[in-house]
Tab-separated table of C-alpha atoms in Angstrom:
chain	number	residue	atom	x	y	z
A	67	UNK	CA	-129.547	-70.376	-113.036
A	68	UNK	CA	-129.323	-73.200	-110.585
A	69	UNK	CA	-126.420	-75.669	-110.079
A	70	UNK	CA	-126.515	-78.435	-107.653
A	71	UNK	CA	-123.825	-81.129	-107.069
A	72	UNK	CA	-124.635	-84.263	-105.495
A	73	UNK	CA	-122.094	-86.573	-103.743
A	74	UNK	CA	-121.890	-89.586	-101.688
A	75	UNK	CA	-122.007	-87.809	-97.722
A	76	UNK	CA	-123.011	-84.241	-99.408
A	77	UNK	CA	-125.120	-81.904	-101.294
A	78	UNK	CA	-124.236	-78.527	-101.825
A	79	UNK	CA	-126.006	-75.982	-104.818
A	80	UNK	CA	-125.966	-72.296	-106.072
A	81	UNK	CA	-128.597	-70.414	-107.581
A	82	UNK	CA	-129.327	-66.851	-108.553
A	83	UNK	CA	-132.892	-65.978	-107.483
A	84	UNK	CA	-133.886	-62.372	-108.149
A	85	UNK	CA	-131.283	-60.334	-106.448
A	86	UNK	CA	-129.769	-63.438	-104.786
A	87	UNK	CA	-126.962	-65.797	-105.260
A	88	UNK	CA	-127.500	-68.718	-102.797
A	89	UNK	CA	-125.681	-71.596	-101.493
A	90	UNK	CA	-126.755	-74.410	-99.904
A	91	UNK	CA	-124.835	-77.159	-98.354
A	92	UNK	CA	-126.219	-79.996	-96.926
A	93	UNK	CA	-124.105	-83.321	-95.241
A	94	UNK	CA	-120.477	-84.058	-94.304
A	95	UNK	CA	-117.582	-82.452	-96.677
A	96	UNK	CA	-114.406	-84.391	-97.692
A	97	UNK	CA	-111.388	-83.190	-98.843
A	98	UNK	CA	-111.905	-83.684	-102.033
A	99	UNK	CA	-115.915	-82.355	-102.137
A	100	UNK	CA	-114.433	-79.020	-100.192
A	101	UNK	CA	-111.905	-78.899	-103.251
A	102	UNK	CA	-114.729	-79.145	-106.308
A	103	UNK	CA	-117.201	-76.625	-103.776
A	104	UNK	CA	-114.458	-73.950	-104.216
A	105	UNK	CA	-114.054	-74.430	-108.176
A	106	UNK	CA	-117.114	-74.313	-108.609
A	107	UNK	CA	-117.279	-71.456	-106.414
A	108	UNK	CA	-114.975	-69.061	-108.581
A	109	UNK	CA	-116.377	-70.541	-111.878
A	110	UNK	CA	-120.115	-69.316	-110.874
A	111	UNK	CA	-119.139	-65.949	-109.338
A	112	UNK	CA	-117.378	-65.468	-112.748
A	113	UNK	CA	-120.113	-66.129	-114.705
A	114	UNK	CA	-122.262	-63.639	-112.580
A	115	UNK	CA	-122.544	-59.674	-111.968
A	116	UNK	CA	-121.907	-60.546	-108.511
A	117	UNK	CA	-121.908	-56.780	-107.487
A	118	UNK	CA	-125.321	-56.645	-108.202
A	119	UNK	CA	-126.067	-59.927	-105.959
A	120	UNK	CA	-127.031	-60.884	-102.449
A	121	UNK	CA	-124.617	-63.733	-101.118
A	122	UNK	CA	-126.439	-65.591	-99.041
A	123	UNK	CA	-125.030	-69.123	-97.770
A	124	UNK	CA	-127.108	-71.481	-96.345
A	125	UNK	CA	-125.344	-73.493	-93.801
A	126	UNK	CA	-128.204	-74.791	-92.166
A	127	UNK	CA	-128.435	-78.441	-92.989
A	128	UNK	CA	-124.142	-79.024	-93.365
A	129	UNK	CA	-123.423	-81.859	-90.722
A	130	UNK	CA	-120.012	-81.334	-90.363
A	131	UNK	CA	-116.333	-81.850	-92.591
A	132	UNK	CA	-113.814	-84.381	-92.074
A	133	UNK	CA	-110.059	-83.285	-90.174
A	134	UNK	CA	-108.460	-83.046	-93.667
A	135	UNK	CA	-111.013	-80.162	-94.607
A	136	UNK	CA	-109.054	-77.725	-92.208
A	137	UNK	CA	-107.586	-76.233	-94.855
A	138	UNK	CA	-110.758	-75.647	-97.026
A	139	UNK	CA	-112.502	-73.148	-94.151
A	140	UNK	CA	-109.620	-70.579	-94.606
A	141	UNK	CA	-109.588	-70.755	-98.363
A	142	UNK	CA	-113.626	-70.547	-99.115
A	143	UNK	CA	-113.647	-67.660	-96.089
A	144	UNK	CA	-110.606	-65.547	-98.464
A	145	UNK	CA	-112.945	-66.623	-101.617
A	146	UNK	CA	-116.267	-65.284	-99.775
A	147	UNK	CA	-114.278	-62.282	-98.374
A	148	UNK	CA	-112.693	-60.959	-101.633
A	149	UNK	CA	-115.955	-61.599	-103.617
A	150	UNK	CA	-117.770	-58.565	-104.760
A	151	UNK	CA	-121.212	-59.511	-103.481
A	152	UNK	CA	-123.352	-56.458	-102.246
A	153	UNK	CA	-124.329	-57.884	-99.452
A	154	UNK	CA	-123.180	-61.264	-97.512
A	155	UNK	CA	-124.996	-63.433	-95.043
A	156	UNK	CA	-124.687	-66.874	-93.423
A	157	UNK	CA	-126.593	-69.474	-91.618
A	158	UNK	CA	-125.140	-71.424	-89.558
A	159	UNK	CA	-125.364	-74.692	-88.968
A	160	UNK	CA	-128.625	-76.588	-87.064
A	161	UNK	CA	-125.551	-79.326	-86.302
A	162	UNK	CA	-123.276	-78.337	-83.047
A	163	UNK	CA	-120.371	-80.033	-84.573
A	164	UNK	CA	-120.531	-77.944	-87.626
A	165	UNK	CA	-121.487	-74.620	-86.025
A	166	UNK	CA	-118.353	-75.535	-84.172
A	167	UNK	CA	-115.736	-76.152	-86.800
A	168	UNK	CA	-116.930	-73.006	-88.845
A	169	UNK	CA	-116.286	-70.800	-85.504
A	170	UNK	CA	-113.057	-72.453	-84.827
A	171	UNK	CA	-111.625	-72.572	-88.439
A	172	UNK	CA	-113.503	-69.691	-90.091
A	173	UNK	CA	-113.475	-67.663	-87.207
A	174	UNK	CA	-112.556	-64.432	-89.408
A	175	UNK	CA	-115.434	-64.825	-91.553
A	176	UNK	CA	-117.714	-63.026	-88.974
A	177	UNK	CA	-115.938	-59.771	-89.094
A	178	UNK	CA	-117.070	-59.646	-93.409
A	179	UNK	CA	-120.859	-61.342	-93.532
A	180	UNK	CA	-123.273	-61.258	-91.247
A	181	UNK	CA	-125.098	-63.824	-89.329
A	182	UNK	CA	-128.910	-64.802	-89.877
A	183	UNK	CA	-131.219	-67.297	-88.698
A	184	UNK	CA	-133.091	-68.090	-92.425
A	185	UNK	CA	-132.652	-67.429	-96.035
A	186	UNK	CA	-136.408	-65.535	-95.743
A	187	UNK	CA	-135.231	-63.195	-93.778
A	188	UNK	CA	-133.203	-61.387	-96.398
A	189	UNK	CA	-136.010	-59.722	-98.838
């Protein structure tokens, strides 16, 4: 299963690859792109035995997300936090603004999934 969603500033997808459920968002995030991530979000975890599943999200290439996105970071860290994923991991962003907004605004994220430097590292 693969879906990927491509707008005007960003790319994001998800994809179940053996025991893996991975997301990858690439670009700068708008309000409104942040809004259809997160339905799409809970519409794909629903259709999934996510408690068999590696979450893995792949931050690596996101640029950063407009002001009006604020919002979105505490909402998709609740949504990641309350999901019944396994296991949970995160890259973070190449891009300093980025890295930055996710510390600032999803600062509580840290304390649920784990950091790591690349998707490979998670066998």
């Amino acid at each position: 299963m693969k879906i990927e969603k491509i707008n005007v500033l960003c790319k994001y997808s998800m994809r179940v690859e053996d025991d893996k459920f991975i997301i990858m968002g690439e670009g700068v995030f708008s309000k409104n792109d942040a809004e259809d991530y997160l339905e799409l979000f809970q519409k794909t975890v629903k259709s999934v035995d996510s408690s068999n599943l590696i979450l893995i999200i792949d931050n690596s290439q996101f640029r950063m997300s407009f002001p009006d996105t604020k919002l979105f970071y505490e909402k998709v860290c609740d949504v990641y936090i309350s999901s019944d994923f396994k296991d949970k991991y995160i890259v973070m962003p190449e891009n300093d603004i980025a890295n930055i907004q996710i510390k600032k605004n999803a600062k509580k994220i840290f304390n649920y999934i784990k950091v790591i430097s690349d998707i490979n590292t998670i066998e």
